[in-house]
Amino acid sequence: MLPPYWVRRVFLIPLMLAVSLFAVVTSPVTLLLAAVAGLVIPGQGSRPVRVTVLVIGYLAAEGVALFALAGLWVAAGFGRRVREPKHERRHYVCVQTMLRWIFWMVNHVLHVRVRVEGPVPEAYRDRPLIVFSRHAGPGDSFLLVHALMDWYDREPRIVLKDTLQWDPAIDIVLNRLPTRFIRSGAPGRATVDEAGRPDAETQIGELARRLDHNDALVLFPEGGNFTARRRARAIARLRRRGLMAEAAKAEAMRHVLPPRPGGVLSVLENAPEADVVWVAHTGTDHLLTVADVWGALPTNLDVRMRWWQVPAGSVPEGRDERIAWLFEWWREIDDWITVNRVAEGQREVA
C-alpha cells in the first residue's frame, strides 16, 4: 500500500538522501568487498561487482536528482509556477539526464545492445503520438521513455502504477509533469474510486487531451509485466466475463498478456489527432525475477525493438472495431516476438 503524500515527503525523501550519501561515501569499501566476494565464492565471478556498481550508480543518481528537483522547485517560485511551460521543460531535462545516466551505466556494466527497427525519427516529426507498448522484463519502461526523449525528442506523458511513487525522485518529478499514477487494481468502470478520484479510464483520457507536436502519451495496455501466470489469470478473467472471442485470441498469443481495451479506447477518443505507435521489444523476456537477473550475470543482452506508426486517419471508428483492431495489433506484436525472441540458450556470456 502506498503511504500518504506527507509521509513520502517527510520520511522517504530524507531516508533516500541518507541512503544515497552513505552508498557514495562507502563505495570504495563496498566495491572492494564485492570484488573479494566474487573471488572467494565459487561461481560468482564479476556478479557482485557489477550489481554493486549498478546499485551505487542508481542511488547516486537518485540523490543528485532530489537536489536538482529541490532547486527547480525554488526556481519555480517554490512550486507556484511549476506547471508553466518553461519550468515543465526543465523537469523534462532533469528526467532525460537521469535516464541518460542510467542507460549509459547499464550499457557499460551489463553490455546491453539495443537495436531499433521501424520508421526513422524524422517520420514522427511535428506529430502528436500515442505510444502503446508491450510490458515485459525489468526496465523496459525506462528504455522506452529514454528512447522517446533522447532519440525522438519527445515530452512523454506516462500512465504508471501508483506504487512507483515509493521512489522519491520518480514521485516528485512525475507528479510535476503530465502523468497519471493509476492505483493498482483500480476499477475501470466506476465513476470515482473510494478516494473520490476519477476512475482509471477517465484519468487516462484526461491525460490524452491537448497533445501538442512533441508530446507522446505512453500506455502499456497489458497493465503489468508479462508472466505465464498472469497470462493464465488474464485469460481466465476474460472467460469469467463471457468474452470468449477475446479469450480465444489471447490463448493464441504466447508472449503477451491480453490487452485491456478501456485505457486504449479512452486515449483514442480523447486524442483523435494523434498518430498511433505500436512498440514491441524482446531481449529481457527471461529476466522476470531478481534471481533471474542474478543468474544471467555477466551477460551481453541484445535488446530488439520494433516500432510501427499508424496515421491518425487510419485508426478505425467505433468501440467494437477499435477493440478488434487492438487485438489484431497485439497479435502482430506477438508474432514479431515469436520470430525475434532470443532464446535463453542463445545468450552470449561475457
mmCIF file of C-alpha atoms in Angstrom:
data_model
loop_
_atom_site.group_PDB
_atom_site.id
_atom_site.type_symbol
_atom_site.label_atom_id
_atom_site.label_comp_id
_atom_site.label_asym_id
_atom_site.label_seq_id
_atom_site.Cartn_x
_atom_site.Cartn_y
_atom_site.Cartn_z
ATOM 1 C CA MET A 1 0.000 0.000 0.000
ATOM 2 C CA LEU A 2 1.310 3.449 -0.941
ATOM 3 C CA PRO A 3 1.895 5.748 2.060
ATOM 4 C CA PRO A 4 0.205 9.181 2.107
ATOM 5 C CA TYR A 5 1.771 12.189 0.385
ATOM 6 C CA TRP A 6 3.055 13.770 3.597
ATOM 7 C CA VAL A 7 4.711 10.535 4.719
ATOM 8 C CA ARG A 8 6.519 10.226 1.394
ATOM 9 C CA ARG A 9 7.752 13.826 1.632
ATOM 10 C CA VAL A 10 8.660 13.911 5.326
ATOM 11 C CA PHE A 11 10.203 10.445 5.684
ATOM 12 C CA LEU A 12 11.051 8.858 2.339
ATOM 13 C CA ILE A 13 12.976 11.800 0.855
ATOM 14 C CA PRO A 14 15.361 12.251 3.832
ATOM 15 C CA LEU A 15 15.759 8.477 4.035
ATOM 16 C CA MET A 16 16.684 8.231 0.349
ATOM 17 C CA LEU A 17 19.129 11.131 0.635
ATOM 18 C CA ALA A 18 20.803 9.450 3.611
ATOM 19 C CA VAL A 19 20.996 6.097 1.805
ATOM 20 C CA SER A 20 22.343 7.761 -1.347
ATOM 21 C CA LEU A 21 25.032 9.651 0.560
ATOM 22 C CA PHE A 22 26.015 6.541 2.527
ATOM 23 C CA ALA A 23 26.257 4.477 -0.675
ATOM 24 C CA VAL A 24 28.548 7.013 -2.359
ATOM 25 C CA VAL A 25 30.783 7.626 0.672
ATOM 26 C CA THR A 26 31.260 3.927 1.392
ATOM 27 C CA SER A 27 31.523 2.884 -2.277
ATOM 28 C CA PRO A 28 35.294 2.149 -2.227
ATOM 29 C CA VAL A 29 34.865 -0.274 0.655
ATOM 30 C CA THR A 30 31.682 -1.770 -0.757
ATOM 31 C CA LEU A 31 33.265 -2.351 -4.175
ATOM 32 C CA LEU A 32 36.334 -3.915 -2.570
ATOM 33 C CA LEU A 33 34.154 -6.299 -0.551
ATOM 34 C CA ALA A 34 32.166 -7.150 -3.678
ATOM 35 C CA ALA A 35 35.367 -7.916 -5.582
ATOM 36 C CA VAL A 36 36.610 -10.159 -2.755
ATOM 37 C CA ALA A 37 33.248 -11.940 -2.665
ATOM 38 C CA GLY A 38 33.500 -12.595 -6.397
ATOM 39 C CA LEU A 39 36.922 -14.167 -5.932
ATOM 40 C CA VAL A 40 36.154 -16.176 -2.799
ATOM 41 C CA ILE A 41 32.659 -17.505 -3.509
ATOM 42 C CA PRO A 42 32.758 -20.197 -6.214
ATOM 43 C CA GLY A 43 30.952 -19.410 -9.441
ATOM 44 C CA GLN A 44 30.263 -15.736 -8.719
ATOM 45 C CA GLY A 45 32.943 -14.076 -10.832
ATOM 46 C CA SER A 46 32.153 -10.430 -11.545
ATOM 47 C CA ARG A 47 28.493 -10.630 -10.498
ATOM 48 C CA PRO A 48 28.876 -8.978 -7.061
ATOM 49 C CA VAL A 49 30.907 -6.084 -8.504
ATOM 50 C CA ARG A 50 28.501 -5.486 -11.404
ATOM 51 C CA VAL A 51 25.424 -5.484 -9.192
ATOM 52 C CA THR A 52 27.160 -3.240 -6.637
ATOM 53 C CA VAL A 53 28.110 -0.735 -9.331
ATOM 54 C CA LEU A 54 24.521 -0.641 -10.584
ATOM 55 C CA VAL A 55 23.080 -0.137 -7.096
ATOM 56 C CA ILE A 56 25.572 2.586 -6.147
ATOM 57 C CA GLY A 57 25.148 4.298 -9.519
ATOM 58 C CA TYR A 58 21.376 4.347 -9.217
ATOM 59 C CA LEU A 59 21.431 5.604 -5.627
ATOM 60 C CA ALA A 60 23.890 8.340 -6.597
ATOM 61 C CA ALA A 61 21.624 9.406 -9.469
ATOM 62 C CA GLU A 62 18.652 9.406 -7.097
ATOM 63 C CA GLY A 63 20.436 11.705 -4.640
ATOM 64 C CA VAL A 64 21.594 14.128 -7.344
ATOM 65 C CA ALA A 65 18.086 14.184 -8.855
ATOM 66 C CA LEU A 66 16.497 15.036 -5.498
ATOM 67 C CA PHE A 67 18.836 18.011 -5.031
ATOM 68 C CA ALA A 68 18.194 19.142 -8.616
ATOM 69 C CA LEU A 69 14.431 18.869 -8.097
ATOM 70 C CA ALA A 70 14.698 20.963 -4.940
ATOM 71 C CA GLY A 71 16.472 23.646 -6.966
ATOM 72 C CA LEU A 72 13.842 23.512 -9.699
ATOM 73 C CA TRP A 73 11.108 23.844 -7.077
ATOM 74 C CA VAL A 74 12.728 27.024 -5.714
ATOM 75 C CA ALA A 75 13.266 28.399 -9.240
ATOM 76 C CA ALA A 76 9.564 27.837 -9.954
ATOM 77 C CA GLY A 77 8.548 30.231 -7.175
ATOM 78 C CA PHE A 78 8.589 27.497 -4.521
ATOM 79 C CA GLY A 79 6.353 25.363 -6.677
ATOM 80 C CA ARG A 80 3.803 28.024 -7.633
ATOM 81 C CA ARG A 81 4.844 28.157 -11.331
ATOM 82 C CA VAL A 82 5.944 24.552 -11.727
ATOM 83 C CA ARG A 83 3.244 23.874 -14.365
ATOM 84 C CA GLU A 84 4.404 26.715 -16.633
ATOM 85 C CA PRO A 85 5.949 25.500 -19.929
ATOM 86 C CA LYS A 86 9.427 26.848 -19.107
ATOM 87 C CA HIS A 87 9.614 25.052 -15.770
ATOM 88 C CA GLU A 88 7.953 21.936 -17.148
ATOM 89 C CA ARG A 89 10.656 21.779 -19.818
ATOM 90 C CA ARG A 90 13.362 21.993 -17.135
ATOM 91 C CA HIS A 91 11.838 18.998 -15.373
ATOM 92 C CA TYR A 92 11.834 17.037 -18.623
ATOM 93 C CA VAL A 93 15.538 17.844 -18.997
ATOM 94 C CA CYS A 94 16.085 16.531 -15.454
ATOM 95 C CA VAL A 95 14.329 13.254 -16.346
ATOM 96 C CA GLN A 96 16.246 12.990 -19.615
ATOM 97 C CA THR A 97 19.587 13.484 -17.865
ATOM 98 C CA MET A 98 18.857 10.850 -15.225
ATOM 99 C CA LEU A 99 17.721 8.341 -17.857
ATOM 100 C CA ARG A 100 20.820 9.019 -19.943
ATOM 101 C CA TRP A 101 22.982 8.220 -16.918
ATOM 102 C CA ILE A 102 21.073 5.024 -16.147
ATOM 103 C CA PHE A 103 21.164 3.918 -19.796
ATOM 104 C CA TRP A 104 24.916 4.621 -20.044
ATOM 105 C CA MET A 105 25.586 2.771 -16.792
ATOM 106 C CA VAL A 106 23.534 -0.284 -17.745
ATOM 107 C CA ASN A 107 25.151 -0.342 -21.187
ATOM 108 C CA HIS A 108 28.660 -0.366 -19.765
ATOM 109 C CA VAL A 109 28.060 -2.661 -16.808
ATOM 110 C CA LEU A 110 25.776 -5.234 -18.448
ATOM 111 C CA HIS A 111 26.802 -4.675 -22.088
ATOM 112 C CA VAL A 112 23.279 -4.088 -23.374
ATOM 113 C CA ARG A 113 22.861 -3.511 -27.097
ATOM 114 C CA VAL A 114 19.600 -2.001 -28.335
ATOM 115 C CA ARG A 115 18.571 -2.457 -31.967
ATOM 116 C CA VAL A 116 15.571 -0.479 -33.220
ATOM 117 C CA GLU A 117 13.544 -1.298 -36.331
ATOM 118 C CA GLY A 118 10.853 0.876 -37.836
ATOM 119 C CA PRO A 119 10.374 4.440 -39.044
ATOM 120 C CA VAL A 120 13.289 6.851 -38.584
ATOM 121 C CA PRO A 121 12.829 9.682 -36.030
ATOM 122 C CA GLU A 122 12.044 12.175 -38.798
ATOM 123 C CA ALA A 123 8.860 10.224 -39.590
ATOM 124 C CA TYR A 124 7.389 11.337 -36.262
ATOM 125 C CA ARG A 125 8.362 14.995 -36.519
ATOM 126 C CA ASP A 126 5.727 17.586 -35.510
ATOM 127 C CA ARG A 127 3.067 14.931 -34.899
ATOM 128 C CA PRO A 128 1.423 14.182 -31.532
ATOM 129 C CA LEU A 129 1.873 10.497 -30.740
ATOM 130 C CA ILE A 130 0.084 7.802 -28.785
ATOM 131 C CA VAL A 131 2.509 5.001 -27.896
ATOM 132 C CA PHE A 132 1.150 1.569 -26.983
ATOM 133 C CA SER A 133 3.898 -0.801 -25.837
ATOM 134 C CA ARG A 134 4.156 -4.335 -24.500
ATOM 135 C CA HIS A 135 5.430 -4.690 -20.933
ATOM 136 C CA ALA A 136 7.971 -7.412 -20.166
ATOM 137 C CA GLY A 137 11.268 -7.625 -18.364
ATOM 138 C CA PRO A 138 12.966 -5.198 -15.967
ATOM 139 C CA GLY A 139 13.463 -1.618 -17.059
ATOM 140 C CA ASP A 140 11.539 -1.729 -20.341
ATOM 141 C CA SER A 141 9.527 1.346 -19.358
ATOM 142 C CA PHE A 142 12.794 3.199 -18.593
ATOM 143 C CA LEU A 143 14.174 2.182 -22.002
ATOM 144 C CA LEU A 144 11.021 3.248 -23.837
ATOM 145 C CA VAL A 145 10.868 6.666 -22.152
ATOM 146 C CA HIS A 146 14.617 7.149 -22.707
ATOM 147 C CA ALA A 147 14.159 6.329 -26.405
ATOM 148 C CA LEU A 148 11.262 8.750 -26.782
ATOM 149 C CA MET A 149 13.132 11.593 -25.090
ATOM 150 C CA ASP A 150 16.676 11.040 -26.338
ATOM 151 C CA TRP A 151 16.182 9.571 -29.799
ATOM 152 C CA TYR A 152 12.816 11.026 -30.826
ATOM 153 C CA ASP A 153 12.902 14.376 -28.953
ATOM 154 C CA ARG A 154 9.554 13.829 -27.239
ATOM 155 C CA GLU A 155 7.998 15.005 -23.989
ATOM 156 C CA PRO A 156 6.238 11.860 -22.763
ATOM 157 C CA ARG A 157 3.013 11.743 -20.797
ATOM 158 C CA ILE A 158 3.081 8.418 -18.980
ATOM 159 C CA VAL A 159 0.473 6.178 -17.361
ATOM 160 C CA LEU A 160 2.084 4.349 -14.427
ATOM 161 C CA LYS A 161 1.180 2.253 -11.424
ATOM 162 C CA ASP A 162 0.908 4.328 -8.257
ATOM 163 C CA THR A 163 3.346 2.025 -6.407
ATOM 164 C CA LEU A 164 6.222 3.590 -8.370
ATOM 165 C CA GLN A 165 5.785 6.615 -6.105
ATOM 166 C CA TRP A 166 7.733 4.678 -3.469
ATOM 167 C CA ASP A 167 10.758 6.007 -5.387
ATOM 168 C CA PRO A 168 11.121 9.632 -4.192
ATOM 169 C CA ALA A 169 12.657 11.061 -7.386
ATOM 170 C CA ILE A 170 10.029 9.426 -9.595
ATOM 171 C CA ASP A 171 7.318 10.527 -7.164
ATOM 172 C CA ILE A 172 8.385 14.176 -7.186
ATOM 173 C CA VAL A 173 9.285 14.769 -10.813
ATOM 174 C CA LEU A 174 6.405 12.885 -12.409
ATOM 175 C CA ASN A 175 3.841 14.494 -10.135
ATOM 176 C CA ARG A 176 5.068 17.827 -11.517
ATOM 177 C CA LEU A 177 4.718 16.645 -15.133
ATOM 178 C CA PRO A 178 1.679 15.445 -17.120
ATOM 179 C CA THR A 179 1.454 11.917 -15.703
ATOM 180 C CA ARG A 180 -1.199 9.655 -14.237
ATOM 181 C CA PHE A 181 -0.428 7.252 -11.436
ATOM 182 C CA ILE A 182 -3.140 4.606 -11.542
ATOM 183 C CA ARG A 183 -3.928 2.692 -8.367
ATOM 184 C CA SER A 184 -3.152 -0.992 -8.769
ATOM 185 C CA GLY A 185 -6.363 -2.975 -9.135
ATOM 186 C CA ALA A 186 -8.437 0.173 -9.557
ATOM 187 C CA PRO A 187 -11.856 -0.486 -11.077
ATOM 188 C CA GLY A 188 -12.269 0.627 -14.645
ATOM 189 C CA ARG A 189 -15.999 1.260 -14.749
ATOM 190 C CA ALA A 190 -16.767 3.231 -11.594
ATOM 191 C CA THR A 191 -17.292 6.976 -11.892
ATOM 192 C CA VAL A 192 -14.927 7.658 -8.979
ATOM 193 C CA ASP A 193 -12.857 5.476 -6.675
ATOM 194 C CA GLU A 194 -13.183 5.361 -2.888
ATOM 195 C CA ALA A 195 -10.865 8.381 -2.561
ATOM 196 C CA GLY A 196 -13.100 10.478 -4.801
ATOM 197 C CA ARG A 197 -10.725 10.430 -7.781
ATOM 198 C CA PRO A 198 -11.959 9.761 -11.324
ATOM 199 C CA ASP A 199 -11.702 6.149 -12.442
ATOM 200 C CA ALA A 200 -8.601 4.943 -14.301
ATOM 201 C CA GLU A 201 -10.083 5.279 -17.786
ATOM 202 C CA THR A 202 -11.217 8.840 -17.120
ATOM 203 C CA GLN A 203 -7.788 9.819 -15.777
ATOM 204 C CA ILE A 204 -6.072 8.306 -18.813
ATOM 205 C CA GLY A 205 -8.460 10.130 -21.148
ATOM 206 C CA GLU A 206 -7.786 13.447 -19.406
ATOM 207 C CA LEU A 207 -4.047 12.914 -19.866
ATOM 208 C CA ALA A 208 -4.528 12.341 -23.612
ATOM 209 C CA ARG A 209 -6.230 15.665 -24.251
ATOM 210 C CA ARG A 210 -4.484 18.556 -25.997
ATOM 211 C CA LEU A 211 -1.344 16.696 -27.085
ATOM 212 C CA ASP A 212 0.966 19.058 -28.947
ATOM 213 C CA HIS A 213 3.524 18.474 -31.711
ATOM 214 C CA ASN A 214 6.250 16.975 -29.481
ATOM 215 C CA ASP A 215 4.107 15.110 -26.937
ATOM 216 C CA ALA A 216 3.884 11.330 -26.730
ATOM 217 C CA LEU A 217 1.345 9.648 -24.486
ATOM 218 C CA VAL A 218 2.700 6.290 -23.256
ATOM 219 C CA LEU A 219 0.385 3.462 -22.224
ATOM 220 C CA PHE A 220 1.083 -0.217 -21.532
ATOM 221 C CA PRO A 221 -2.229 -1.891 -22.452
ATOM 222 C CA GLU A 222 -1.358 -5.144 -20.665
ATOM 223 C CA GLY A 223 -1.383 -3.340 -17.315
ATOM 224 C CA GLY A 224 1.674 -5.193 -15.995
ATOM 225 C CA ASN A 225 4.748 -7.220 -16.859
ATOM 226 C CA PHE A 226 4.192 -10.452 -18.749
ATOM 227 C CA THR A 227 4.464 -13.738 -16.858
ATOM 228 C CA ALA A 228 2.936 -17.108 -17.708
ATOM 229 C CA ARG A 229 0.878 -16.990 -14.504
ATOM 230 C CA ARG A 230 -0.520 -13.533 -15.266
ATOM 231 C CA ARG A 231 -1.337 -14.660 -18.812
ATOM 232 C CA ALA A 232 -3.322 -17.626 -17.477
ATOM 233 C CA ARG A 233 -5.170 -15.435 -14.960
ATOM 234 C CA ALA A 234 -5.984 -12.815 -17.604
ATOM 235 C CA ILE A 235 -7.412 -15.428 -19.970
ATOM 236 C CA ALA A 236 -9.479 -16.936 -17.149
ATOM 237 C CA ARG A 237 -10.782 -13.443 -16.291
ATOM 238 C CA LEU A 238 -11.904 -12.921 -19.886
ATOM 239 C CA ARG A 239 -13.774 -16.225 -19.793
ATOM 240 C CA ARG A 240 -15.486 -15.339 -16.498
ATOM 241 C CA ARG A 241 -16.708 -12.117 -18.079
ATOM 242 C CA GLY A 242 -18.117 -14.042 -21.030
ATOM 243 C CA LEU A 243 -15.617 -12.586 -23.528
ATOM 244 C CA MET A 244 -14.988 -15.892 -25.260
ATOM 245 C CA ALA A 245 -13.762 -14.415 -28.554
ATOM 246 C CA GLU A 246 -11.163 -12.250 -26.761
ATOM 247 C CA ALA A 247 -10.131 -15.222 -24.591
ATOM 248 C CA ALA A 248 -9.570 -17.342 -27.702
ATOM 249 C CA LYS A 249 -7.452 -14.581 -29.247
ATOM 250 C CA ALA A 250 -5.451 -14.260 -26.023
ATOM 251 C CA GLU A 251 -4.801 -18.002 -25.910
ATOM 252 C CA ALA A 252 -3.357 -17.819 -29.420
ATOM 253 C CA MET A 253 -0.781 -15.232 -28.260
ATOM 254 C CA ARG A 254 2.153 -16.814 -26.412
ATOM 255 C CA HIS A 255 4.384 -13.908 -25.394
ATOM 256 C CA VAL A 256 1.979 -11.123 -24.376
ATOM 257 C CA LEU A 257 -0.873 -10.600 -21.962
ATOM 258 C CA PRO A 258 -4.287 -9.858 -23.471
ATOM 259 C CA PRO A 259 -4.558 -6.071 -23.795
ATOM 260 C CA ARG A 260 -7.082 -4.170 -21.674
ATOM 261 C CA PRO A 261 -9.195 -2.074 -24.041
ATOM 262 C CA GLY A 262 -10.526 0.513 -21.560
ATOM 263 C CA GLY A 263 -7.495 2.794 -21.402
ATOM 264 C CA VAL A 264 -6.757 2.382 -25.101
ATOM 265 C CA LEU A 265 -10.303 3.383 -26.083
ATOM 266 C CA SER A 266 -10.206 6.383 -23.761
ATOM 267 C CA VAL A 267 -6.923 7.585 -25.271
ATOM 268 C CA LEU A 268 -8.102 7.176 -28.852
ATOM 269 C CA GLU A 269 -11.345 9.028 -28.094
ATOM 270 C CA ASN A 270 -9.571 11.968 -26.449
ATOM 271 C CA ALA A 271 -6.663 12.327 -28.899
ATOM 272 C CA PRO A 272 -8.152 11.736 -32.378
ATOM 273 C CA GLU A 273 -5.476 13.934 -33.984
ATOM 274 C CA ALA A 274 -2.543 11.779 -32.803
ATOM 275 C CA ASP A 275 -0.724 9.088 -34.774
ATOM 276 C CA VAL A 276 -0.547 5.699 -33.041
ATOM 277 C CA VAL A 277 2.791 3.989 -32.489
ATOM 278 C CA TRP A 278 2.942 0.314 -31.526
ATOM 279 C CA VAL A 279 6.118 -0.908 -29.831
ATOM 280 C CA ALA A 280 7.319 -4.488 -29.460
ATOM 281 C CA HIS A 281 10.578 -5.469 -27.799
ATOM 282 C CA THR A 282 12.398 -8.598 -26.773
ATOM 283 C CA GLY A 283 15.661 -9.481 -25.092
ATOM 284 C CA THR A 284 14.798 -9.269 -21.397
ATOM 285 C CA ASP A 285 11.813 -11.639 -21.507
ATOM 286 C CA HIS A 286 13.596 -14.305 -19.476
ATOM 287 C CA LEU A 287 14.510 -11.881 -16.676
ATOM 288 C CA LEU A 288 11.368 -11.961 -14.555
ATOM 289 C CA THR A 289 12.777 -12.036 -11.003
ATOM 290 C CA VAL A 290 15.823 -10.771 -9.114
ATOM 291 C CA ALA A 291 17.102 -14.357 -9.146
ATOM 292 C CA ASP A 292 16.791 -14.438 -12.952
ATOM 293 C CA VAL A 293 18.810 -11.221 -13.267
ATOM 294 C CA TRP A 294 21.469 -12.503 -10.857
ATOM 295 C CA GLY A 295 21.708 -15.823 -12.675
ATOM 296 C CA ALA A 296 22.096 -14.097 -16.051
ATOM 297 C CA LEU A 297 25.156 -12.070 -14.978
ATOM 298 C CA PRO A 298 27.567 -11.440 -16.546
ATOM 299 C CA THR A 299 25.840 -11.299 -19.897
ATOM 300 C CA ASN A 300 25.623 -9.404 -23.133
ATOM 301 C CA LEU A 301 21.947 -8.543 -23.671
ATOM 302 C CA ASP A 302 20.747 -7.984 -27.192
ATOM 303 C CA VAL A 303 17.522 -5.969 -26.883
ATOM 304 C CA ARG A 304 15.483 -5.566 -30.051
ATOM 305 C CA MET A 305 12.681 -3.052 -30.522
ATOM 306 C CA ARG A 306 10.173 -2.722 -33.346
ATOM 307 C CA TRP A 307 8.107 0.438 -33.901
ATOM 308 C CA TRP A 308 5.073 0.693 -36.190
ATOM 309 C CA GLN A 309 3.393 4.025 -36.991
ATOM 310 C CA VAL A 310 -0.295 4.281 -37.907
ATOM 311 C CA PRO A 311 -1.540 7.706 -39.110
ATOM 312 C CA ALA A 312 -4.419 9.174 -37.139
ATOM 313 C CA GLY A 313 -6.676 8.954 -40.176
ATOM 314 C CA SER A 314 -6.207 5.163 -40.353
ATOM 315 C CA VAL A 315 -7.486 4.498 -36.820
ATOM 316 C CA PRO A 316 -10.862 2.730 -37.077
ATOM 317 C CA GLU A 317 -14.053 4.287 -35.735
ATOM 318 C CA GLY A 318 -16.384 2.582 -33.279
ATOM 319 C CA ARG A 319 -15.755 0.782 -29.993
ATOM 320 C CA ASP A 320 -16.009 -2.787 -31.310
ATOM 321 C CA GLU A 321 -13.878 -2.003 -34.353
ATOM 322 C CA ARG A 322 -11.174 -0.440 -32.175
ATOM 323 C CA ILE A 323 -11.134 -3.393 -29.763
ATOM 324 C CA ALA A 324 -10.749 -5.787 -32.699
ATOM 325 C CA TRP A 325 -8.011 -3.523 -34.106
ATOM 326 C CA LEU A 326 -6.201 -3.551 -30.744
ATOM 327 C CA PHE A 327 -6.220 -7.355 -30.608
ATOM 328 C CA GLU A 328 -5.033 -7.543 -34.217
ATOM 329 C CA TRP A 329 -2.047 -5.342 -33.433
ATOM 330 C CA TRP A 330 -1.345 -7.294 -30.262
ATOM 331 C CA ARG A 331 -1.257 -10.469 -32.364
ATOM 332 C CA GLU A 332 1.164 -8.695 -34.728
ATOM 333 C CA ILE A 333 3.382 -7.835 -31.753
ATOM 334 C CA ASP A 334 3.209 -11.429 -30.506
ATOM 335 C CA ASP A 335 4.129 -12.745 -33.966
ATOM 336 C CA TRP A 336 7.111 -10.384 -34.145
ATOM 337 C CA ILE A 337 8.320 -11.519 -30.710
ATOM 338 C CA THR A 338 7.945 -15.171 -31.751
ATOM 339 C CA VAL A 339 10.257 -14.579 -34.721
ATOM 340 C CA ASN A 340 12.764 -12.291 -32.988
ATOM 341 C CA ARG A 341 12.849 -13.592 -29.421
ATOM 342 C CA VAL A 342 16.353 -14.578 -28.347
ATOM 343 C CA ALA A 343 16.202 -17.987 -26.694
ATOM 344 C CA GLU A 344 17.890 -18.262 -23.307
ATOM 345 C CA GLY A 345 20.405 -20.738 -24.668
ATOM 346 C CA GLN A 346 21.496 -18.264 -27.350
ATOM 347 C CA ARG A 347 22.567 -15.539 -24.966
ATOM 348 C CA GLU A 348 26.192 -14.505 -25.128
ATOM 349 C CA VAL A 349 28.094 -14.772 -21.879
ATOM 350 C CA ALA A 350 30.990 -12.417 -21.200
#
